[in-house]
Coordinates of C-alpha atoms and ligand atoms in Angstrom, one line a residue:
M13 CA -97.0 3.2 -144.9
A14 CA -96.5 5.4 -141.9
E15 CA -97.4 8.8 -143.3
A16 CA -99.9 10.5 -141.0
D17 CA -98.9 13.0 -138.3
I18 CA -101.9 12.3 -136.3
A19 CA -105.1 10.2 -136.2
L20 CA -108.5 11.7 -135.4
I21 CA -111.4 9.5 -134.3
G22 CA -114.9 11.0 -134.5
L23 CA -116.2 12.4 -137.7
A24 CA -119.0 14.6 -136.3
V25 CA -119.0 18.4 -136.4
M26 CA -115.9 19.0 -134.2
G27 CA -113.8 16.1 -135.6
Q28 CA -114.3 16.9 -139.2
N29 CA -113.6 20.6 -138.8
L30 CA -110.5 20.0 -136.7
I31 CA -109.2 17.6 -139.4
L32 CA -109.6 20.2 -142.1
N33 CA -108.0 22.8 -139.9
M34 CA -105.0 20.5 -139.3
N35 CA -104.8 19.8 -143.0
D36 CA -104.7 23.5 -143.8
H37 CA -101.7 23.8 -141.5
G38 CA -99.8 21.1 -143.4
F39 CA -100.4 18.1 -141.1
V40 CA -101.4 14.8 -142.6
V41 CA -104.4 13.4 -140.7
C42 CA -105.8 9.9 -140.7
A43 CA -109.5 9.9 -140.1
Y44 CA -111.5 7.2 -138.4
N45 CA -115.1 6.8 -137.1
R46 CA -117.1 4.1 -135.3
T47 CA -119.6 4.1 -138.1
V48 CA -117.0 3.4 -140.8
E49 CA -119.0 4.5 -143.8
K50 CA -118.6 8.1 -142.5
V51 CA -114.9 7.9 -143.3
D52 CA -115.5 7.3 -147.1
N53 CA -118.2 9.9 -147.1
F54 CA -115.9 12.5 -145.5
L55 CA -113.0 11.7 -147.9
A56 CA -115.4 11.9 -150.9
N57 CA -116.9 15.2 -149.8
E58 CA -115.6 17.6 -147.2
A59 CA -112.0 16.3 -147.3
K60 CA -111.9 15.9 -151.1
G61 CA -108.7 17.3 -152.6
T62 CA -107.0 17.4 -149.2
K63 CA -104.1 15.3 -147.9
V64 CA -106.4 13.6 -145.4
V65 CA -106.2 9.8 -145.4
G66 CA -108.8 7.4 -144.0
A67 CA -108.8 4.1 -142.2
K68 CA -111.5 1.3 -142.0
S69 CA -110.2 -0.1 -138.7
L70 CA -108.2 1.0 -135.7
Q71 CA -105.4 -1.4 -136.8
E72 CA -105.2 0.2 -140.2
M73 CA -105.3 3.7 -138.6
V74 CA -102.5 2.9 -136.2
S75 CA -100.4 1.4 -139.0
K76 CA -100.6 4.7 -140.9
L77 CA -99.1 6.8 -138.0
K78 CA -95.6 8.2 -137.6
K79 CA -94.1 7.5 -134.2
P80 CA -94.6 8.4 -131.4
R81 CA -98.2 7.8 -132.6
R82 CA -100.7 10.6 -131.8
V83 CA -104.3 9.6 -131.7
M84 CA -107.0 12.3 -130.9
M85 CA -110.6 11.5 -130.1
L86 CA -113.6 13.8 -130.6
V87 CA -116.4 11.5 -129.6
K88 CA -119.2 11.6 -127.1
A89 CA -117.8 12.0 -123.6
G90 CA -118.1 9.1 -121.2
E91 CA -118.2 5.4 -122.1
A92 CA -117.3 5.9 -125.8
V93 CA -113.9 7.4 -124.7
D94 CA -113.1 4.5 -122.5
K95 CA -114.2 2.0 -125.1
F96 CA -111.8 3.5 -127.7
I97 CA -109.0 3.7 -125.1
D98 CA -109.5 0.0 -124.4
A99 CA -109.4 -0.9 -128.1
L100 CA -106.4 1.3 -128.8
V101 CA -104.0 0.3 -126.0
P102 CA -103.2 -3.2 -127.4
L103 CA -102.3 -1.5 -130.7
L104 CA -100.0 1.2 -129.3
E105 CA -96.5 1.2 -127.9
K106 CA -94.9 2.9 -125.0
G107 CA -94.6 6.6 -125.5
D108 CA -97.5 6.8 -127.9
I109 CA -100.1 9.5 -127.1
I110 CA -103.9 9.4 -126.8
I111 CA -105.7 12.7 -126.7
D112 CA -109.3 13.2 -125.7
G113 CA -110.6 16.5 -127.1
G114 CA -114.3 15.9 -126.0
N115 CA -116.1 17.5 -123.1
S116 CA -115.0 14.9 -120.6
E117 CA -115.3 15.3 -116.8
Y118 CA -111.9 16.2 -115.4
T119 CA -112.1 13.3 -112.9
D120 CA -112.3 10.9 -115.8
S121 CA -109.2 12.5 -117.3
Q122 CA -107.4 12.1 -114.0
R123 CA -108.3 8.4 -113.9
R124 CA -107.4 7.8 -117.6
C125 CA -104.1 9.6 -117.2
K126 CA -103.1 7.5 -114.2
D127 CA -104.3 4.2 -115.7
L128 CA -102.6 4.8 -119.1
A129 CA -99.3 5.9 -117.4
K130 CA -99.1 2.4 -115.9
K131 CA -99.1 1.1 -119.5
G132 CA -96.6 3.6 -120.8
I133 CA -99.1 5.5 -122.8
L134 CA -99.2 9.3 -122.6
F135 CA -102.7 10.6 -122.0
V136 CA -103.8 14.1 -122.8
G137 CA -107.3 15.5 -121.9
S138 CA -107.8 18.7 -123.9
G139 CA -110.5 21.3 -123.6
V140 CA -111.6 22.4 -127.1
S141 CA -113.7 25.5 -127.4
G142 CA -115.2 27.6 -130.1
G143 CA -117.8 25.3 -131.6
E144 CA -117.8 24.4 -135.3
E145 CA -116.3 27.7 -136.5
G146 CA -113.5 27.5 -133.9
A147 CA -112.7 24.0 -134.8
R148 CA -112.4 24.9 -138.5
Y149 CA -110.5 28.1 -138.2
G150 CA -108.9 28.3 -134.8
P151 CA -110.2 27.0 -131.5
S152 CA -109.1 27.7 -128.0
L153 CA -107.2 24.6 -126.9
M154 CA -106.6 23.7 -123.2
P155 CA -104.4 20.5 -123.1
G156 CA -103.3 18.8 -119.9
G157 CA -102.2 15.4 -118.8
A158 CA -98.9 13.5 -119.2
N159 CA -96.3 16.3 -119.4
E160 CA -94.0 14.4 -121.7
A161 CA -96.7 14.5 -124.4
W162 CA -96.6 18.2 -124.8
E163 CA -93.5 18.5 -127.0
H164 CA -95.0 16.0 -129.4
I165 CA -98.3 17.7 -129.8
K166 CA -97.3 21.3 -129.4
P167 CA -96.6 22.1 -133.1
I168 CA -100.0 20.7 -134.1
F169 CA -102.0 22.3 -131.3
Q170 CA -100.3 25.7 -131.4
G171 CA -100.4 25.6 -135.2
I172 CA -104.2 25.1 -135.5
C173 CA -105.4 27.2 -132.5
A174 CA -106.8 30.7 -132.5
K175 CA -104.2 33.5 -132.1
A176 CA -104.7 36.7 -130.1
N177 CA -102.3 39.5 -131.1
G178 CA -100.2 36.8 -132.8
E179 CA -99.9 34.7 -129.7
P180 CA -101.4 31.1 -129.7
C181 CA -104.6 30.6 -127.6
C182 CA -103.2 27.2 -126.5
D183 CA -100.5 26.3 -124.0
W184 CA -99.8 23.3 -121.7
V185 CA -102.2 23.7 -118.8
G186 CA -100.9 21.1 -116.3
E187 CA -101.0 17.5 -115.2
D188 CA -103.7 14.8 -115.4
G189 CA -107.2 16.5 -115.5
A190 CA -106.0 20.1 -115.5
G191 CA -106.9 20.8 -119.2
H192 CA -110.5 19.5 -118.7
Y193 CA -110.8 21.3 -115.4
V194 CA -109.8 24.6 -117.0
K195 CA -112.3 23.9 -119.8
M196 CA -115.0 23.2 -117.3
V197 CA -114.4 26.5 -115.5
H198 CA -114.4 28.2 -118.9
N199 CA -117.9 26.8 -119.5
G200 CA -119.1 27.8 -116.1
I201 CA -117.9 31.4 -116.7
E202 CA -119.7 31.2 -120.1
Y203 CA -123.0 30.4 -118.2
G204 CA -122.3 33.5 -116.0
D205 CA -121.6 35.8 -118.9
M206 CA -124.8 34.7 -120.6
Q207 CA -126.9 35.2 -117.5
L208 CA -125.5 38.7 -117.0
I209 CA -126.3 39.7 -120.5
G210 CA -129.8 38.2 -120.1
E211 CA -130.4 40.3 -117.0
A212 CA -129.2 43.4 -118.8
Y213 CA -131.7 42.6 -121.6
H214 CA -134.5 42.1 -119.0
M215 CA -133.8 45.5 -117.4
M216 CA -133.6 47.3 -120.7
K217 CA -136.8 45.7 -122.0
D218 CA -139.0 45.8 -118.8
V219 CA -137.6 48.7 -116.8
L220 CA -136.6 51.1 -119.6
G221 CA -139.2 49.9 -122.1
M222 CA -136.5 49.8 -124.9
N223 CA -137.4 48.3 -128.3
H224 CA -135.3 45.7 -130.1
E225 CA -133.5 48.2 -132.3
E226 CA -132.6 50.3 -129.3
M227 CA -131.4 47.3 -127.3
S228 CA -129.3 46.0 -130.2
A229 CA -127.8 49.5 -130.7
A230 CA -126.9 49.7 -127.0
M231 CA -125.1 46.3 -127.2
D232 CA -123.3 47.4 -130.4
E233 CA -122.1 50.4 -128.5
W234 CA -121.0 48.4 -125.5
N235 CA -119.0 46.1 -127.8
K236 CA -116.8 49.1 -128.7
G237 CA -115.6 49.4 -125.1
E238 CA -114.7 47.4 -122.0
L239 CA -117.4 44.8 -122.7
D240 CA -116.1 44.1 -126.2
S241 CA -116.7 40.3 -126.5
F242 CA -118.1 37.6 -128.8
L243 CA -121.2 37.1 -126.6
I244 CA -122.1 40.9 -126.6
E245 CA -121.5 40.9 -130.4
I246 CA -123.9 38.0 -131.1
T247 CA -126.5 39.3 -128.6
A248 CA -126.7 42.6 -130.6
N249 CA -127.3 40.5 -133.7
I250 CA -129.9 38.3 -132.0
L251 CA -131.9 41.2 -130.6
K252 CA -132.5 42.7 -134.0
Y253 CA -133.0 39.5 -135.9
K254 CA -136.5 39.2 -137.6
D255 CA -138.1 36.0 -138.8
D256 CA -139.8 35.6 -142.2
K257 CA -142.9 37.4 -140.8
G258 CA -140.8 40.4 -140.1
E259 CA -141.1 39.9 -136.3
Y260 CA -138.4 39.7 -133.7
L261 CA -137.5 36.1 -133.3
V262 CA -136.1 36.3 -129.8
E263 CA -139.5 37.1 -128.3
K264 CA -141.0 33.9 -129.8
I265 CA -138.4 31.6 -128.2
R266 CA -139.7 29.7 -125.2
D267 CA -138.0 31.1 -122.1
A268 CA -136.7 27.7 -120.8
A269 CA -132.9 27.5 -120.9
G270 CA -131.2 24.2 -121.6
Q271 CA -127.9 23.0 -120.2
K272 CA -125.5 20.2 -120.9
G273 CA -123.8 19.9 -117.5
T274 CA -120.5 21.8 -117.5
G275 CA -121.9 24.8 -115.6
K276 CA -123.4 22.4 -113.0
W277 CA -120.0 20.5 -112.7
T278 CA -118.3 23.9 -112.1
A279 CA -120.8 24.7 -109.3
I280 CA -120.5 21.2 -107.8
S281 CA -116.7 21.5 -107.8
A282 CA -116.9 24.9 -106.2
L283 CA -119.1 23.5 -103.4
D284 CA -116.7 20.5 -103.0
K285 CA -113.7 22.8 -102.7
G286 CA -115.5 25.3 -100.5
M287 CA -115.0 28.2 -102.9
P288 CA -117.7 30.9 -103.1
V289 CA -118.3 30.8 -106.9
T290 CA -121.7 32.3 -106.4
L291 CA -122.3 33.9 -109.8
I292 CA -121.8 30.6 -111.8
G293 CA -124.0 28.8 -109.2
E294 CA -126.8 31.4 -109.6
S295 CA -126.5 31.2 -113.3
V296 CA -127.0 27.4 -113.2
F297 CA -130.0 27.8 -110.9
A298 CA -131.4 30.6 -113.0
R299 CA -131.5 28.2 -115.9
C300 CA -133.2 25.6 -113.7
L301 CA -135.8 28.1 -112.6
S302 CA -136.4 29.2 -116.2
S303 CA -137.0 25.6 -117.2
L304 CA -139.9 25.3 -114.7
K305 CA -141.9 27.2 -117.3
S306 CA -145.4 25.7 -116.8
E307 CA -145.1 26.0 -113.0
R308 CA -144.1 29.6 -113.4
V309 CA -147.0 30.3 -115.7
E310 CA -149.3 29.0 -112.9
A311 CA -147.5 30.9 -110.2
S312 CA -147.7 34.1 -112.2
K313 CA -151.5 34.0 -111.9
V314 CA -151.3 33.6 -108.1
L315 CA -148.3 35.4 -106.7
K316 CA -148.3 39.1 -106.5
G317 CA -145.2 41.2 -107.0
K318 CA -144.5 44.7 -108.1
T319 CA -145.9 45.8 -111.4
C320 CA -143.1 47.4 -113.4
S321 CA -143.7 51.1 -113.5
K322 CA -142.2 53.0 -116.4
Y323 CA -138.8 54.5 -115.6
D324 CA -139.2 58.2 -115.6
G325 CA -135.5 59.2 -115.2
D326 CA -132.8 59.7 -117.8
K327 CA -133.0 56.6 -120.0
K328 CA -129.5 57.1 -121.5
E329 CA -128.0 57.5 -118.1
F330 CA -129.7 54.3 -116.8
I331 CA -128.4 52.3 -119.8
E332 CA -124.9 53.4 -118.7
H333 CA -125.7 52.2 -115.2
I334 CA -126.7 48.8 -116.6
R335 CA -123.5 48.6 -118.6
K336 CA -121.4 49.4 -115.5
A337 CA -123.4 46.8 -113.4
L338 CA -122.6 44.2 -116.0
Y339 CA -118.9 45.1 -116.2
A340 CA -118.5 45.0 -112.4
S341 CA -120.4 41.7 -112.0
K342 CA -118.3 40.2 -114.8
I343 CA -115.1 41.2 -113.0
V344 CA -116.5 39.4 -109.9
S345 CA -117.4 36.3 -111.9
Y346 CA -113.9 36.0 -113.4
A347 CA -112.3 36.6 -110.0
Q348 CA -114.4 33.8 -108.6
G349 CA -113.5 31.5 -111.5
F350 CA -109.8 32.1 -110.9
M351 CA -110.3 31.5 -107.1
L352 CA -111.6 28.1 -108.0
L353 CA -108.7 27.3 -110.3
R354 CA -106.3 28.4 -107.6
E355 CA -107.9 26.1 -105.1
A356 CA -108.0 23.1 -107.5
A357 CA -104.4 23.7 -108.4
K358 CA -103.5 23.6 -104.7
Q359 CA -105.5 20.4 -104.1
Y360 CA -104.2 18.5 -107.2
N361 CA -100.7 19.9 -107.2
W362 CA -101.1 21.6 -110.6
K363 CA -98.8 24.5 -111.4
L364 CA -101.3 26.6 -113.3
N365 CA -100.2 29.6 -115.3
Y366 CA -103.2 32.0 -114.8
G367 CA -102.0 34.6 -117.3
G368 CA -101.6 31.7 -119.8
I369 CA -105.1 30.5 -119.1
A370 CA -106.5 34.0 -119.7
L371 CA -104.6 34.1 -123.0
M372 CA -106.1 30.7 -124.0
W373 CA -109.5 32.1 -123.5
R374 CA -108.6 35.4 -125.2
G375 CA -109.4 34.1 -128.7
G376 CA -111.2 31.2 -130.3
C377 CA -113.7 30.4 -127.5
I378 CA -117.1 31.5 -126.6
I379 CA -116.0 33.8 -123.7
R380 CA -113.4 35.5 -125.8
S381 CA -113.1 39.2 -125.0
R382 CA -110.9 42.2 -124.7
F383 CA -111.3 41.9 -120.9
L384 CA -109.3 38.7 -120.9
G385 CA -106.3 40.7 -122.1
N386 CA -106.6 42.8 -118.9
I387 CA -106.7 39.6 -116.8
K388 CA -103.6 38.3 -118.6
D389 CA -101.9 41.7 -117.8
A390 CA -102.8 41.4 -114.1
F391 CA -101.3 37.9 -113.8
D392 CA -98.3 38.8 -115.9
K393 CA -97.7 41.8 -113.6
N394 CA -98.1 39.7 -110.5
P395 CA -98.2 35.9 -111.0
G396 CA -98.9 35.3 -107.3
L397 CA -102.0 37.6 -107.3
I398 CA -104.4 36.2 -104.7
N399 CA -107.5 37.6 -106.2
L400 CA -108.2 39.6 -109.4
L401 CA -110.2 42.1 -107.3
L402 CA -107.0 43.2 -105.6
D403 CA -105.3 44.1 -108.9
D404 CA -105.1 47.9 -109.3
F405 CA -106.8 47.8 -112.8
F406 CA -109.8 45.8 -111.6
K407 CA -110.0 47.6 -108.2
D408 CA -110.3 50.9 -110.0
A409 CA -112.7 49.5 -112.6
I410 CA -115.1 48.4 -109.8
D411 CA -114.7 51.7 -108.0
Q412 CA -115.9 53.4 -111.1
C413 CA -118.8 51.1 -111.6
Q414 CA -119.9 50.7 -108.0
E415 CA -122.5 53.5 -107.7
S416 CA -124.2 52.4 -110.9
W417 CA -124.1 48.7 -109.9
R418 CA -125.9 49.5 -106.6
K419 CA -128.5 51.6 -108.5
V420 CA -129.3 48.8 -110.9
V421 CA -129.6 46.1 -108.3
S422 CA -131.9 48.4 -106.2
A423 CA -134.0 49.3 -109.2
A424 CA -134.4 45.6 -110.1
V425 CA -135.5 44.8 -106.5
M426 CA -137.9 47.7 -106.3
Q427 CA -139.4 46.8 -109.7
G428 CA -139.6 43.1 -109.0
I429 CA -137.2 42.1 -111.8
P430 CA -135.1 39.1 -110.9
C431 CA -131.4 39.8 -111.3
P432 CA -129.7 36.9 -109.5
A433 CA -126.3 37.3 -111.1
F434 CA -126.0 41.1 -110.7
S435 CA -127.1 40.9 -107.1
T436 CA -125.0 37.8 -106.1
A437 CA -121.9 39.5 -107.6
L438 CA -122.6 42.6 -105.5
A439 CA -123.3 40.6 -102.4
F440 CA -120.0 38.7 -102.9
Y441 CA -118.1 42.0 -103.4
D442 CA -119.6 43.4 -100.2
G443 CA -118.8 40.2 -98.4
Y444 CA -115.3 39.9 -99.7
R445 CA -114.4 43.4 -98.7
S446 CA -115.9 43.0 -95.2
E447 CA -113.4 42.7 -92.4
K448 CA -116.2 41.4 -90.2
L449 CA -119.2 39.3 -91.2
P450 CA -122.1 37.9 -89.0
A451 CA -120.5 34.4 -89.0
N452 CA -119.7 35.0 -85.3
L453 CA -123.4 34.6 -84.6
I454 CA -123.6 31.4 -86.8
Q455 CA -120.7 30.0 -84.8
A456 CA -122.5 30.9 -81.6
Q457 CA -125.7 29.2 -82.8
R458 CA -123.8 26.1 -83.8
D459 CA -122.1 25.9 -80.5
Y460 CA -125.4 26.6 -78.7
F461 CA -127.4 23.7 -80.3
G462 CA -124.7 21.3 -81.2
A463 CA -121.6 22.0 -79.1
H464 CA -119.7 22.5 -82.3
T465 CA -117.3 24.9 -80.6
Y466 CA -116.0 28.3 -81.9
E467 CA -112.8 30.3 -81.9
L468 CA -112.3 33.6 -80.1
L469 CA -111.1 36.5 -82.1
S470 CA -108.4 36.9 -79.5
N471 CA -107.2 33.3 -79.9
P472 CA -107.7 31.9 -83.4
G473 CA -107.0 28.2 -83.9
K474 CA -108.2 27.3 -80.4
F475 CA -111.7 25.9 -80.4
V476 CA -113.7 26.3 -77.2
H477 CA -117.3 25.4 -76.1
T478 CA -119.7 27.4 -73.9
N479 CA -122.5 25.9 -71.9
W480 CA -124.9 28.5 -73.1
T481 CA -128.0 27.4 -71.2
G482 CA -126.4 26.3 -68.0
H483 CA -128.0 22.9 -68.3
G484 CA -126.0 21.5 -71.3
G485 CA -122.9 19.3 -70.7
N486 CA -119.3 20.3 -71.1
V487 CA -118.6 17.8 -73.9
S488 CA -118.1 19.3 -77.4
A489 CA -118.5 17.8 -80.9
S490 CA -115.4 17.1 -82.9
T491 CA -114.2 19.9 -85.3
Y492 CA -114.1 18.8 -88.9
S493 CA -115.5 19.9 -92.3
A494 CA -118.1 17.7 -94.0
Ligands
NBP523 P1 -120.9 14.3 -130.8 O1 -120.8 14.7 -129.4 O2 -122.3 14.3 -131.4 O3 -120.3 12.8 -131.0 C1 -120.3 12.2 -132.2 C2 -119.2 11.2 -132.3 O4 -119.2 10.3 -131.2 C3 -119.3 10.3 -133.6 O5 -118.1 10.0 -134.1 C4 -120.0 9.1 -133.0 O6 -119.8 7.9 -133.8 C5 -119.3 9.0 -131.7 N1 -120.0 8.1 -130.7 C6 -121.1 8.2 -130.1 BR1 -122.3 9.6 -130.4 N2 -121.4 7.2 -129.3 C7 -120.4 6.4 -129.4 C8 -120.1 5.2 -128.8 N3 -120.9 4.6 -127.9 N4 -118.9 4.6 -129.1 C9 -118.1 5.1 -130.0 N5 -118.3 6.3 -130.6 C10 -119.4 6.9 -130.3 O7 -120.0 15.1 -131.8 P2 -119.4 16.6 -131.7 O8 -120.5 17.6 -131.5 O9 -118.5 16.8 -132.8 O10 -118.5 16.6 -130.3 C11 -117.4 15.8 -130.1 C12 -116.9 16.0 -128.7 O11 -116.5 17.4 -128.6 C13 -117.9 15.8 -127.6 O12 -117.3 15.3 -126.4 C14 -118.5 17.2 -127.4 O13 -119.0 17.4 -126.1 C15 -117.2 18.0 -127.6 N6 -117.4 19.4 -128.0 C16 -118.4 19.8 -128.8 C17 -118.5 21.1 -129.2 C18 -119.6 21.5 -130.2 O14 -119.8 22.7 -130.3 N7 -120.4 20.6 -130.8 C19 -117.7 22.1 -128.7 C20 -116.6 21.7 -127.9 C21 -116.5 20.3 -127.5 P3 -120.9 7.5 -134.9 O15 -120.7 8.4 -136.0 O16 -120.6 6.1 -135.1 O17 -122.3 7.7 -134.2

């Protein structure tokens, strides 16, 4: 009997919790999993007493669905998704909907959307963020794909998602891979936020010599103001957490950061699109450098730097400098993230609603913060805003932080403490606000050794070549971007 509102394939942590969330909101879900025993297990345990139904085969699952059928997958990204799509297509009808909620690459979603459209199936690639807790009680959802699918999944998606000031942290993002692209940039920004907090901790610990209770208290304090966010909140808890020996656990954790690829994909996409998303790039590289742990241990015995001298100024004042450096760098990071979204939208013909995206990230996900409310306000005020840095609110915020930001970066350099994210953000800010950069010299060099041509300030758009040495030819190379 067709009784279920939606089917969900994939009974691992995300799938199970999303099913229970949907059930709480009155939707009947049909659960399925590749290893079929997990269906019975789930029905007998976590889903006991709910309206969730199970299926032992894809045929049975499809037969239990109301039309148009909605099938959501939360399985390992990559081949598993394609396999399920191939198995589902013969069982579905035109107008039915397949949703991939995993961490898929947006290019895969673009391909799937196109291929399924030819078969009359509506494909949705949706970012899902918030981990286990989010899936269970309200994730941030970023769906994109076949536009016609939205009206059929909207009540479920906006019902189960997180809410910020009563507004759903889920809206239609755009066509084909737009949902997964926005999720990818979200994850890149998450890398940046984490690196910035890491650098603040490094400065507090090694420049100011603060103990764990002091660092935790400072983060707690920060969480009451502009930096109010999930990541600052959990960092305050992590810093004061003691293990069963009564010792601070964080200091016992090997300093080699892992990564699953979404930060790297963001950086690769930024390079592909020629967008200077430097803070996310540095954050990915900082994780790479950290993971060369044994090499660093050897190098630390050989390479000399500056031994950290104890800070003899006003400690409280410097903590405030660090807070402001973090805030200003964070503004730059989000400005860069939105620059990338804008460029992708241009290339792929997506009509992205930037204020809507800020709202989707406002609650439920890892980067949730008060600050995203300010970003939403900036785009609501001016949907055509070219760059967040040019919005009055953010322009003033950076003005107020600038002096502190420069002090912190200088202190880090002089003390030999690496702060790649703080400093790249400042370098970007100084570059972005420069009317003139030394790229004129680079153009001259390119033309000198490779006849790559250059434009004159007085005549942009016209490329000319100079015979710099007097013995080169007059033939120039073609002008194109690789
Ligand atoms: P996993 O990423 O661990 O995936 C487990 C599911 O994938 C199980 O249903 C498993 O079936 C199925 N699966 C695997 Br593994 N290989 C398969 C294959 N070759 N063919 C068919 N099915 C296969 O689960 P998760 O952590 O719940 O994440 C689900 C998706 O959501 C992933 O794409 C993940 O990246 C994304 N995501 C995760 C989080 C998080 O915090 N964990 C957050 C946001 C998004 P089996 O039971 O038969 O092995």
